XYZ file of C-alpha atoms in Angstrom:
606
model
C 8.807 -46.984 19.191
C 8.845 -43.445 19.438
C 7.060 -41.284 20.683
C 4.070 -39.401 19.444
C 3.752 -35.862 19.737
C 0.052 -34.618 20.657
C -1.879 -32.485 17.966
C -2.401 -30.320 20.672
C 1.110 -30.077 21.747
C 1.592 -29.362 17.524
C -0.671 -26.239 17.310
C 0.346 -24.947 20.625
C 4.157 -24.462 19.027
C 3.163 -23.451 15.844
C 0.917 -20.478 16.821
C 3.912 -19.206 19.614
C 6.087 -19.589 16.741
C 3.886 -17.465 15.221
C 3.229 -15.389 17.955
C 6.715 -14.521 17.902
C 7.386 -14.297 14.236
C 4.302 -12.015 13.632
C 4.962 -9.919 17.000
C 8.586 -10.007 18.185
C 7.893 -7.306 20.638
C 5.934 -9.569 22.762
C 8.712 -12.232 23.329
C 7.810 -15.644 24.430
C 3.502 -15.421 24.486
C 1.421 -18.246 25.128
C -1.390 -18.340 22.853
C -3.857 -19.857 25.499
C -4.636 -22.749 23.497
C -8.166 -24.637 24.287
C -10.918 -26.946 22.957
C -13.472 -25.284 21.970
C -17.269 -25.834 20.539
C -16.947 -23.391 17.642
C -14.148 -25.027 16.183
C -11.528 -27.848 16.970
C -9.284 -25.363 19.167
C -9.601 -21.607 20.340
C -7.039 -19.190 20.796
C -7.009 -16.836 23.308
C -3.732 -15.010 24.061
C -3.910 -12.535 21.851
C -6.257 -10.377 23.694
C -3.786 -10.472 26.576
C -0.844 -9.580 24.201
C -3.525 -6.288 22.335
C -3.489 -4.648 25.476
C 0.035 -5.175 26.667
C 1.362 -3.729 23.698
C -1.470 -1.171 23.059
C -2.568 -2.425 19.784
C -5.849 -3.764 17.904
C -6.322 -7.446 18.705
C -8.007 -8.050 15.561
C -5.266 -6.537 13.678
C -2.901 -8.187 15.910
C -5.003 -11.754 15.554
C -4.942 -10.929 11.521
C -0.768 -10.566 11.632
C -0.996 -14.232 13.658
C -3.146 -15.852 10.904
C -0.696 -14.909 8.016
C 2.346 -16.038 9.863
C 0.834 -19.411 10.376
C -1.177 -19.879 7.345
C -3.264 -23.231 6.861
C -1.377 -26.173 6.087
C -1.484 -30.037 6.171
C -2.279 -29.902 9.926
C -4.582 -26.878 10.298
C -7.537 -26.672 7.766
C -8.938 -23.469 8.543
C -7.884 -20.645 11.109
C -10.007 -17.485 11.446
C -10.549 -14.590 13.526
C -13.147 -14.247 15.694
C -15.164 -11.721 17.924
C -12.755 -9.103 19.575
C -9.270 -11.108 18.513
C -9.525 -15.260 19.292
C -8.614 -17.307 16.664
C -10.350 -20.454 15.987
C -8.603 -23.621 14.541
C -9.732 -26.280 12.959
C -7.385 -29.665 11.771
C -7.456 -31.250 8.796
C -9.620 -35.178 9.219
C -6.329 -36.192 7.767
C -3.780 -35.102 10.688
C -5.931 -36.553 12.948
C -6.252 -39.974 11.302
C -2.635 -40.067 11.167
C -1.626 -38.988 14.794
C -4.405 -41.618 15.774
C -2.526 -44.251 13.532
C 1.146 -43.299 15.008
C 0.027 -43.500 18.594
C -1.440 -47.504 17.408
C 1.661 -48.276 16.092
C 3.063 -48.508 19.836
C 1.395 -51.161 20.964
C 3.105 -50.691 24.427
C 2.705 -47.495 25.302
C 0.365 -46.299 22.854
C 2.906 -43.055 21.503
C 3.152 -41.683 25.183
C 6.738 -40.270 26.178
C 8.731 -40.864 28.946
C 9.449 -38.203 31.447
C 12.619 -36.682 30.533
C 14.323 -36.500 33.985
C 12.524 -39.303 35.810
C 13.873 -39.304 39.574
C 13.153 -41.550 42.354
C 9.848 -41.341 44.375
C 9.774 -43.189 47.608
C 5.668 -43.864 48.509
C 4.548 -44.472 51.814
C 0.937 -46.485 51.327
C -1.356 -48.942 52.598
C -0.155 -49.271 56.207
C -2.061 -51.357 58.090
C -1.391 -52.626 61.649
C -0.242 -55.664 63.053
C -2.881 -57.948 65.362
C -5.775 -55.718 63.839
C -8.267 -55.982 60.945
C -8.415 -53.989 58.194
C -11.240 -51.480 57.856
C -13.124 -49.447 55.424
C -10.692 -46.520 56.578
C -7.521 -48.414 55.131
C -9.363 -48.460 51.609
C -8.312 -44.923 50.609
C -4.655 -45.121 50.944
C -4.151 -48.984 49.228
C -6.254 -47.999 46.524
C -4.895 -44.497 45.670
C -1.227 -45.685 46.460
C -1.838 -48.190 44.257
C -3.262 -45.766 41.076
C -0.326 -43.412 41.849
C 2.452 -46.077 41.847
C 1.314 -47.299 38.304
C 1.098 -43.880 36.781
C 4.426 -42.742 37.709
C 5.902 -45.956 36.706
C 4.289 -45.390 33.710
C 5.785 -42.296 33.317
C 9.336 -43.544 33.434
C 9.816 -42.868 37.683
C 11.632 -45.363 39.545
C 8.971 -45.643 42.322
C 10.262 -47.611 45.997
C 7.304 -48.961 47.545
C 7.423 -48.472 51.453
C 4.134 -49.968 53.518
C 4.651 -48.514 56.974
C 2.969 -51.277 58.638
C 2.110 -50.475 62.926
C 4.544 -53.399 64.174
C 5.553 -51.982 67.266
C 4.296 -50.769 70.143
C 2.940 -51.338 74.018
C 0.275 -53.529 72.830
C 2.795 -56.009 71.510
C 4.178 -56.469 75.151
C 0.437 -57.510 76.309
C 0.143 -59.922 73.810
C 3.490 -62.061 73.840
C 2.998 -61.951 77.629
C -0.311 -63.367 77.680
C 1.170 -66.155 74.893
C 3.543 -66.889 77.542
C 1.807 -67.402 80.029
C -0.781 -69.508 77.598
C 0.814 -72.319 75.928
C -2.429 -73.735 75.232
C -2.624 -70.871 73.230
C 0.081 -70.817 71.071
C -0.183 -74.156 70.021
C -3.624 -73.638 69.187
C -2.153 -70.768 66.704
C 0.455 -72.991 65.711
C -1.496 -75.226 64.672
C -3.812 -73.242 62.721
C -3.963 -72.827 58.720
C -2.969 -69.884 58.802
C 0.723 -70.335 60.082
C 1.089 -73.687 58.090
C 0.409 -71.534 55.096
C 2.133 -68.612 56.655
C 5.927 -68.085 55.739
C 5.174 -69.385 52.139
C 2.717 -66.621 51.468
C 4.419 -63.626 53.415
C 7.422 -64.702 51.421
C 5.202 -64.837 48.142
C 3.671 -61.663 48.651
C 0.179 -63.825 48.467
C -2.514 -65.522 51.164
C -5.311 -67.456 51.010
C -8.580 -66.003 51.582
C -9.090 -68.618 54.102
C -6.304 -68.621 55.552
C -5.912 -64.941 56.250
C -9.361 -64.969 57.912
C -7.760 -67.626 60.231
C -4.994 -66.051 60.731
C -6.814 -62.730 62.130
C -9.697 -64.696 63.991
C -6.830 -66.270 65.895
C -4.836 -62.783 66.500
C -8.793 -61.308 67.355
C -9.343 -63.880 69.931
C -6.134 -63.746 71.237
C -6.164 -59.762 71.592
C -9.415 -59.503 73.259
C -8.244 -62.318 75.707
C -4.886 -60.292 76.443
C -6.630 -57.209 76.821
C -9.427 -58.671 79.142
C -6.209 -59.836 81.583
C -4.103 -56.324 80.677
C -7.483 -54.531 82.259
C -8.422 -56.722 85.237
C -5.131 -57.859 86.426
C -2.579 -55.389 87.663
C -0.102 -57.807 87.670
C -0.097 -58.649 84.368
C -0.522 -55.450 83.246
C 2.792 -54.900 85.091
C 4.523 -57.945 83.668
C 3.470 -56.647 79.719
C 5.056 -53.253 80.456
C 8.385 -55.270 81.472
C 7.600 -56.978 78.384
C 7.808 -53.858 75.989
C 10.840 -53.348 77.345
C 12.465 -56.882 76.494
C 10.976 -56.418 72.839
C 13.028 -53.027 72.672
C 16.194 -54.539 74.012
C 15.897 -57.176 71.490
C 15.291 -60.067 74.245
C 15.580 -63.761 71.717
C 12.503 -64.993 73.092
C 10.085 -62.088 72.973
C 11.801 -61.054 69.552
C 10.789 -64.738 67.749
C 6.671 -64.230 69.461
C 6.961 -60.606 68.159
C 7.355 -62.304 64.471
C 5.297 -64.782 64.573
C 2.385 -61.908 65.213
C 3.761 -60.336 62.461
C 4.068 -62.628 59.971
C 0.435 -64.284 60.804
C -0.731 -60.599 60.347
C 0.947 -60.241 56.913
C -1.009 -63.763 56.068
C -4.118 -61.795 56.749
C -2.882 -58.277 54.903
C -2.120 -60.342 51.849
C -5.208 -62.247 51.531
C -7.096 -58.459 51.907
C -4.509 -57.054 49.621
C -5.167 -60.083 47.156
C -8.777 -59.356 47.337
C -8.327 -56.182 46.574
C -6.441 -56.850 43.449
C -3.367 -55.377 44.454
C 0.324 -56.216 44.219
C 1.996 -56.267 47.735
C 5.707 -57.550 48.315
C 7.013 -58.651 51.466
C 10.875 -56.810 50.835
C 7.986 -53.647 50.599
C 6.862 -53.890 54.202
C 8.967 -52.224 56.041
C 6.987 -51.451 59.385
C 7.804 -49.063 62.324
C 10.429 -51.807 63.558
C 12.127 -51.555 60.574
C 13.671 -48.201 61.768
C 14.196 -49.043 65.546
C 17.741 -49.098 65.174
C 18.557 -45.219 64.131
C 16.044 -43.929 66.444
C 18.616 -43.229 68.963
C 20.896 -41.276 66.482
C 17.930 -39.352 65.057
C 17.275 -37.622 68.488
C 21.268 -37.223 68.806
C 21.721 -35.163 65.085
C 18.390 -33.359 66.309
C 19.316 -31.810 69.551
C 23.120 -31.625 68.335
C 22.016 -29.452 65.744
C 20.031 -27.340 67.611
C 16.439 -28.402 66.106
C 15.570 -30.342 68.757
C 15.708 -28.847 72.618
C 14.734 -30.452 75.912
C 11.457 -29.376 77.564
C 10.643 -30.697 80.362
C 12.609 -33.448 80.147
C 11.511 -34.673 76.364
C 13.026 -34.213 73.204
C 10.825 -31.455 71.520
C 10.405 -29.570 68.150
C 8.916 -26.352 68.436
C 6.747 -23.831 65.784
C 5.644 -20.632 65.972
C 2.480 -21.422 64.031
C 1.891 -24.372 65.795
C -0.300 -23.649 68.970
C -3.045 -25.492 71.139
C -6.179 -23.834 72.186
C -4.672 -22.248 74.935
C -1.984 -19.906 72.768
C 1.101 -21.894 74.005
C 2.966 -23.894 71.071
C 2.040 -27.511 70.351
C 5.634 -29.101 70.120
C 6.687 -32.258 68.013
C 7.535 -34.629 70.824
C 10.963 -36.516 69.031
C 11.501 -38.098 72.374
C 9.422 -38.660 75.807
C 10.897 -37.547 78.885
C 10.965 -41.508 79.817
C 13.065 -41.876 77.168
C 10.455 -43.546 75.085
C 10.766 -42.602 71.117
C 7.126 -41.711 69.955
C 5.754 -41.894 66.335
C 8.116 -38.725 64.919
C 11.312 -40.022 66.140
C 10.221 -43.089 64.048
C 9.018 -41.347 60.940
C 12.010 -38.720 60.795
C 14.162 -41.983 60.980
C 12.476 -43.011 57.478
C 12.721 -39.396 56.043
C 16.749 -40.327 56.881
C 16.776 -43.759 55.632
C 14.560 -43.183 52.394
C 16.871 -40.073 51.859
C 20.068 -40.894 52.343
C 19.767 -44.996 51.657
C 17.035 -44.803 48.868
C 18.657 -42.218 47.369
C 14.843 -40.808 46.666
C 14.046 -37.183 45.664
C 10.457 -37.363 46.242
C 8.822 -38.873 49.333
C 5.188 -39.192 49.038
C 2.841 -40.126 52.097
C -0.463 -41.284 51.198
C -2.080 -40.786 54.410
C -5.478 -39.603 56.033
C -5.734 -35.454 56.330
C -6.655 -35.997 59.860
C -2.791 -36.287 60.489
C -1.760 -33.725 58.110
C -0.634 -31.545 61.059
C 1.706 -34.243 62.389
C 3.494 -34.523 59.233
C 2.923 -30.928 58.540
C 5.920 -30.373 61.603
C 7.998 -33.172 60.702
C 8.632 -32.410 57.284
C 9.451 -29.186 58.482
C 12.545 -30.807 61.288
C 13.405 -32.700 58.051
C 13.956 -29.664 56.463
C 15.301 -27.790 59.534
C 18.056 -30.641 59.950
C 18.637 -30.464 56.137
C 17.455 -33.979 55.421
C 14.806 -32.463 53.085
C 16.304 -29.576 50.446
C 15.158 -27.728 47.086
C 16.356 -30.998 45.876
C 14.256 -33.441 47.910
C 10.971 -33.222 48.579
C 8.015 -34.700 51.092
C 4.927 -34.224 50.224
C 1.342 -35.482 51.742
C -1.089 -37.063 49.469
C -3.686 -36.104 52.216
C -7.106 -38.288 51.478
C -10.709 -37.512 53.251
C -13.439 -39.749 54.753
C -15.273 -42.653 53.356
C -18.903 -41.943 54.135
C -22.274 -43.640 54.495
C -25.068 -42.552 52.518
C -26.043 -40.304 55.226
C -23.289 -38.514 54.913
C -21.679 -39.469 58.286
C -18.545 -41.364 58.736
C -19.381 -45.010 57.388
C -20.193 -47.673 60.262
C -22.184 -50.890 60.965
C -25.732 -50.623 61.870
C -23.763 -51.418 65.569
C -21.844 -48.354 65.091
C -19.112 -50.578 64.677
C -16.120 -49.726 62.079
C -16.870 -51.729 58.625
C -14.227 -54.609 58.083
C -12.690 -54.056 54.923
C -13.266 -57.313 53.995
C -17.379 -57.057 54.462
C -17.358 -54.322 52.185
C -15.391 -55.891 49.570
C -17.585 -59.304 49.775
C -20.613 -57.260 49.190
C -19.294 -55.595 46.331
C -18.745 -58.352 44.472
C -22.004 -59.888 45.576
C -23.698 -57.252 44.209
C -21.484 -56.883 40.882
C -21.872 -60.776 40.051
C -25.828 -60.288 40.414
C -25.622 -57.674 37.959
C -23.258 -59.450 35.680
C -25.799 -62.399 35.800
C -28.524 -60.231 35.151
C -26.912 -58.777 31.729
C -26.244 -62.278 30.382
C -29.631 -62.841 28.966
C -28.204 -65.150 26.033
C -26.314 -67.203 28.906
C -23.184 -67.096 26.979
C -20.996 -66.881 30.393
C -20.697 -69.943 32.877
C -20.581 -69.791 36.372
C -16.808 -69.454 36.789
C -16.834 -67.100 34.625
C -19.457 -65.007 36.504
C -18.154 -65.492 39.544
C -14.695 -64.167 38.151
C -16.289 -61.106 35.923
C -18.295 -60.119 39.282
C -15.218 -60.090 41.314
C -13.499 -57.741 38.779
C -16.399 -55.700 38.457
C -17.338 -55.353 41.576
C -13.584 -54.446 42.758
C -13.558 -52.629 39.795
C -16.372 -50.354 41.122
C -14.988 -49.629 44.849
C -11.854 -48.819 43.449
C -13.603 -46.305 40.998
C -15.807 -44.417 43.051
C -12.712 -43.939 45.354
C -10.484 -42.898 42.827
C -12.503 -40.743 40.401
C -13.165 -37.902 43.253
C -10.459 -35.806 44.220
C -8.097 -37.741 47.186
C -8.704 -34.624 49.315
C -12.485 -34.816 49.442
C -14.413 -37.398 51.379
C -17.051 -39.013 49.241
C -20.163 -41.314 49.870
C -20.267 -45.452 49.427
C -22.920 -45.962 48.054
C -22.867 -50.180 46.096
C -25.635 -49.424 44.235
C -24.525 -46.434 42.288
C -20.974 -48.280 42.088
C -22.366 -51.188 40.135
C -24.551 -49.198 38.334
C -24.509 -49.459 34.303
C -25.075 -45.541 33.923
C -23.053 -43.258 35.040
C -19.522 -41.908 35.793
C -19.022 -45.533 37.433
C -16.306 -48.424 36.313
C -19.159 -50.855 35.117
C -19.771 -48.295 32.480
C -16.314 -47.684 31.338
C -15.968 -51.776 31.682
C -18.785 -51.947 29.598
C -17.844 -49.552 26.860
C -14.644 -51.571 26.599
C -16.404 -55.333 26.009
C -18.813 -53.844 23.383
C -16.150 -52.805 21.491
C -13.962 -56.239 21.759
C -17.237 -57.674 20.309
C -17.351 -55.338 17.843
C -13.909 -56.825 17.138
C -15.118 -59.941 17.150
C -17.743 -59.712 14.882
C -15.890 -57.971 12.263
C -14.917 -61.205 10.464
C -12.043 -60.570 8.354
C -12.665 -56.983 8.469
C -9.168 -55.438 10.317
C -8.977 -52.174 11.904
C -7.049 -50.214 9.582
C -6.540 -46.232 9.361
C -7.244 -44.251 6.446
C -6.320 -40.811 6.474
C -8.141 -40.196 3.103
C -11.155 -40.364 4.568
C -13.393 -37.901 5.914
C -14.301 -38.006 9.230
C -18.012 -37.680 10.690
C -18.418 -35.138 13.606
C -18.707 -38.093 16.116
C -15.600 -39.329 14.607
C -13.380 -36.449 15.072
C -14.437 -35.686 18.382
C -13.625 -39.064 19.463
C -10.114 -38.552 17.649
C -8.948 -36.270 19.165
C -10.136 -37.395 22.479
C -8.043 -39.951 21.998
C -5.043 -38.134 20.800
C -4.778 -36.021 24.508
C -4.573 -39.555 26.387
C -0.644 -39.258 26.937
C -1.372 -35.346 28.176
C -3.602 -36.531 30.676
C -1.815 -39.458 31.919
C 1.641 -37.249 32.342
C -0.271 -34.485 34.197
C -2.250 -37.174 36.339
C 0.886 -38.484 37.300
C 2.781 -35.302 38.289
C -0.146 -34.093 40.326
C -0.425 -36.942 41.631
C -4.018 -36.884 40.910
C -5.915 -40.076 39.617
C -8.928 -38.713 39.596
C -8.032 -36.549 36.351
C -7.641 -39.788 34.946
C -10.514 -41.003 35.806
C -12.325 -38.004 34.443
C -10.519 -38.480 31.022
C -11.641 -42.309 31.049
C -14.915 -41.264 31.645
C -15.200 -38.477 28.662
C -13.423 -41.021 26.534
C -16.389 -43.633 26.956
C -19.098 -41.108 26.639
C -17.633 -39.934 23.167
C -17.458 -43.906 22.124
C -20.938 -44.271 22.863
C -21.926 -41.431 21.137
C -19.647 -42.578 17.865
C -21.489 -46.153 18.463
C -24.766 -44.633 18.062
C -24.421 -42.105 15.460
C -21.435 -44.438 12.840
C -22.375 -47.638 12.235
C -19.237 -49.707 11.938
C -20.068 -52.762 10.877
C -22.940 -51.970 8.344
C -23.445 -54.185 5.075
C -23.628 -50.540 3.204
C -20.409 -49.074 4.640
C -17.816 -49.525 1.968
C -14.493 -51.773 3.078
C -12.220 -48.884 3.829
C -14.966 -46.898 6.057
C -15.392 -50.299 8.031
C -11.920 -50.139 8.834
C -11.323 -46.966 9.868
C -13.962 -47.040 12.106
C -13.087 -50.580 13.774
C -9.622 -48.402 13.621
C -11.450 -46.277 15.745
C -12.735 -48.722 17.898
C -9.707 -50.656 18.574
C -7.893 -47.665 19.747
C -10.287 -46.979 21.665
C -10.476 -50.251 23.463
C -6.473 -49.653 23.809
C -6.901 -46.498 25.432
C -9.085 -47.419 28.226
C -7.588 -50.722 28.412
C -4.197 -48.697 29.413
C -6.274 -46.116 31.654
C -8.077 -48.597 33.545
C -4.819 -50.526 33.901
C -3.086 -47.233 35.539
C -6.267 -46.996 37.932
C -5.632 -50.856 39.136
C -8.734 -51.941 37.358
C -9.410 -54.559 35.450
C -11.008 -54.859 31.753
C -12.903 -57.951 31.107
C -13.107 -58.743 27.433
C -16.590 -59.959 27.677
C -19.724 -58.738 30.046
C-alpha cells in the first residue's frame, strides 16, 4: 500500500509553491504553517518575508492568495489582520485522506523513513544476583516505546541489554558456593533452575519461578556477604576468586553461569510481567566484552588519548574538574591493572561500531550518569570510533518519585521491588475493572486478564507520557484513574468504540466524501490525518511522550465527536451512519497503533 501524504504536508507545498511563484525574490520561504482556531490552518510567513523584502504584507499575502487560488483541497483562503492567511479544506479532502490512510490496514498510510540506518539501543540493564527495583522501570519501559517506534519507522534497531554480570561481588559468591555444597544443591534443586535453561533460552519465566530463583540468589548473597564482612579469610579467598573468574578458571566460569542464568529466570519473569519482549541472544552483559578490554586500553594509549597517571590508564578534559579545580579523569584502566566500567563500555562503542555495523548508538540510561558517558563518548570520538557518521547519544531519564515528591521508597526507607509495584498496579486496575462491569458481562479470567493490561497499561503511561528527562510522581490512583491524561482513559475510548462496532448490525464503516462534515467531525479528521507526522517525529526525537500527547488529544476529540454526533441514531440516514462508524473505526485503528508503539495494550472490551 502506499503511502499517504498528510493534508498538512499538502498545504505546506502548495503555499511555498506559491510563495515562490507569487514572490521569486524571496527564494525558498516557509510559510509557517499551523492549526489554528479561526480556521483549519494559519499562515504565518509572510510577515517575516514583508519586512525582509520591504514590502506590504497584506499586499504581499493578497499576491499569495491568487497564486494558490481555492481548489478541490482548500475551500476558502483569506487574508487576515496585518498579512496571515487563513485556510480552510474542503469536508471532502478530508474524508478522502481519512479513507486512503484506512485502506492500509498495516500501517495506516504512514511512510517509511527514506534512509533508515541502524540504531544499536542500550536498555533495561539490570544486574545479576540482585532484584529489580522501581529505578529499573524507566529505562525497560522507555527502551521498550523507543524500539517499537523506530521499527516502525523502517530502522533496523539491535537490541543490547547491558546486564551487570561481572564484577568483585561475583568472586564472594562462587566462593561461598564452594565452600557450601549444601548450598548449591539446595539451588539446584530449586524450581527455578529446573525451569531455568528452557526459559533463558525462550526469552520467558515463570512468575513463580523467577521469584525462586531470586529468593535463592537473596539468601545466598546476604549469607556470602555476612562471611565476606566477618571473616578476613574469606574475604581473602573471594578476591583470589575474582581473579580465577577473569582468567577464565573452568570451575569458577560454570558457578559464574549458573548465577547468571538463574538471574535471567528472574529478569524474564519481571520482564514478562511487564509485558515486554526480552531475548536471550539480546543480553549481552559486561562479560560479553571481557575479551577486547585489553586491546581497548592498547589503541587508547597508542593513539595518544589515553596517558598514564599515576600508574592508571586515564582520559583527561579540560571541562571536566572536581571541586577542587584539578580535572576529573576517565579512569580506562586502574593502576592494578583492573579494567573499570569505561574500559568496558568503550569496548561496546567498538564492538556495536565496527561489528554491528550501527550508526546510531542510543543509551537509555539514568541522568545521574550522564557525566560518565558524557567523557566516553567523547574518547570514542577522540579515537575516531564515533564520526559525523556515527553517533552516541544518551536518552538521559529522571527520578521516579513518591507522592511527596522525594525519591520513591518503602515506608522502611527501603528501595521498592519492581515487582511490588507492578502487583499493586494491577490490584488496583482489576478492582476498577470490576467496578465498571455493572452488567457482569466479563468473567473472572477475564478480569483478572483486563486488570493486568490495564493496570500495566497505566505504569507504563504515566512513565512514558512525561518527558524522559523529567522525574515525575507515582501516584496508582491517578494511574488507574478513568479521567484524565491516563491509559485507562485512552483504553477506554478505544472499547467504546469497538462496541460501537459491535452494535452497528449490518451497518459498515464506510467513507463518504459527499458528505458534509459537523465541526466535531472535522476536527477529529484531521486529528487523525497528522498521526503518521507525529509518530515519525516521536521516533526521531526519540521522544514517546509526544506520542503520548497525540494519543491523548486524539481521545479527547473522540469523546467530544461521541457526544455531540450520534452515530448510531434510528434518524441518521444510512450513509451518515457510515461515515461516522467510518470515523469511529479509524479512530479505534489509530490508537490501537499508538498504544501498540507505547507497549500498551488495547482490550476490546472494559
Amino acid at each position: 500500500m502506499a503511502s499517504v501524504t498528510s493534508l498538512t504536508a499538502s498545504v505546506h507545498q502548495r503555499l511555498a509553491d506559491a510563495l515562490a511563484a507569487a514572490l521569486p525574490e524571496a527564494g525558498a520561504a516557509d510559510p509557517l504553517l499551523r492549526r489554528s482556531d479561526r480556521a483549519d490552518y494559519q499562515a504565518n510567513g509572510i510577515l517575516a518575508l514583508a519586512k525582509k523584502l520591504k514590502g506590504n504584507p497584506r499586499e504581499l499575502a493578497t499576491k499569495v492568495v491568487d497564486a494558490i487560488g481555492a481548489d478541490e483541497v482548500i475551500q476558502d483562503i483569506e487574508v487576515s489582520g496585518p498579512g496571515f492567511l487563513n485556510l480552510t479544506l474542503s469536508d471532502a479532502a478530508i474524508t478522502r485522506n481519512l479513507a486512503a490512510r484506512a485502506a492500509d490496514p498495516a500501517r495506516l498510510g504512514v511512510p517509511l523513513a527514506e534512509a533508515p540506518g541502524t540504531t544499536v539501543i542500550d536498555y533495561a540493564q539490570p544486574n545479576v544476583a540482585k532484584e529489580m527495583h522501581v529505578g529499573h522501570l524507566r529505562s525497560a519501559v522507555i527502551g521498550d516505546a523507543v524500539v517499537r517506534m523506530l521499527e516502525f519507522t523502517g530502522e533496523q534497531v539491535v537490541r543490547r541489554h547491558h546486564i551487570g554480570d561481572w564484577g568483585t561481588q561475583f568472586g564472594m559468591l562462587i566462593q561461598y558456593l564452594i565452600e557450601h555444597p549444601g548450598e548449591l544443591a539446595a539451588t539446584a534443586e530449586s524450581a527455578a533452575v529446573e525451569a531455568g535453561q528452557a526459559s533463558v533460552e525462550a526469552g520467558q519465566a515463570s512468575v513463580e519461578a523467577g521469584e525462586q530463583a531470586m529468593s535463592s540468589l537473596n539468601r545466598l548473597y546476604k549469607a556470602s556477604r555476612a562471611l565476606f564482612d566477618s571473616d578476613e579469610e574469606f574475604k581473602t579467598r573471594a578476591r583470589r576468586r575474582v581473579v580465577d573468574l577473569q582468567a577464565g578458571d573452568p570451575e569458577t566460569l560454570a558457578m559464574w553461569q549458573r548465577f547468571v542464568d538463574e538471574s535471567k529466570v528472574y529478569f524474564y519473569s519481571v520482564f514478562n510481567k511487564l509485558d515486554m519482549e526480552i531475548h536471550d541472544a539480546d543480553v549481552v552483559g559486561e562479560s560479553g566484552y571481557n575479551a577486547m578490554l585489553a586491546e581497548t586500553c592498547r589503541l587508547l594509549e597508542e593513539s595518544g588519548v589515553a596517558v598514564r597517571s599515576e600508574g592508571a590508564l586515564c582520559v583527561f578534559f579540560d571541562d571536566v574538574k572536581g571541586p577542587d579545580g584539578q580535572p576529573v579523569p576517565l579512569i580506562v584502566q586502574k593502576s592494578d591493572g583492573g579494567f573499570g566500567y569505561a574500559a568496558t563500555d568503550l569496548s561496546a562503542i567498538r564492538d556495536r561500531v565496527f561489528q554491528l555495523k550501527a550508526d546510531t548508538l542510543l543509551y537509555v540510561v539514568d541522568a545521574r550518569q550522564s557525566l560518565h558517558f558524557k567523557m566516553v563518548f567523547e574518547t570514542a570520538r577522540r579515537a575516531g570510533w564515533l564520526s559525523e557518521d556515527v553517533k552516541a547519544v544518551q536518552l538521559a531519564f529522571g527520578t521516579v518519585l513518591g507522592k511527596d515528591g522525594k525519591p520513591f521508597k518503602t515506608r522502611e526507607g527501603e528501595t521498592v521491588r519492581l515487582v511490588d509495584l507492578l502487583d499493586e498496579a494491577v490490584e488496583r486496575a482489576t478492582a476498577v475493572v470490576r467496578e465498571k462491569d455493572v452488567k457482569e458481562q466479563l468473567t473472572e479470567e477475564q478480569i483478572a486478564e483486563r486488570g493486568a493490561e490495564v493496570g500495566i497499561g497505566a505504569v507504563k503511561y504515566a512513565d512514558l507520557s512525561t518527558s524522559a528527562a523529567r522525574d515525575y510522581k507515582f501516584d496508582l490512583d491517578q494511574m488507574v484513574s478513568l479521567n484524565g491524561d491516563t491509559s485507562v482513559y485512552l483504553q477506554y475510548a478505544y472499547a467504546r468504540i469497538r462496541s460501537i462496532l459491535r452494535r452497528a448490525g449490518e451497518a459498515r464503516p464506510v467513507a463518504h466524501p459527499e458528505l458534509a462534515l459537523a465541526p466535531a467531525e472535522r476536527a477529529l479528521g484531521l486529528h487523525l490525518d497528522q498521526f503518521g507526522e507525529i509518530a515519525s517525529d516521536a521516533a526521531a526525537e526519540y521522544a514517546p511522550h509526544k506520542l503520548a500527547a497525540y494519543l491523548y488529544q486524539t481521545a479527547s476529540l473522540y469523546t467530544t465527536f461521541y457526544d455531540q454526533c450520534h452515530v448510531l441514531s434510528a434518524d441518521n440516514p444510512p450513509e451518515l451512519v457510515e461515515n461516522r462508524l467510518f470515523l469511529c473505526d479509524l479512530t479505534g485503528r489509530t490508537l490501537h497503533q499508538g498504544m501498540e508503539l507505547l507497549g500498551i495494550r488495547t482490550p476490546e472490551q472494559l
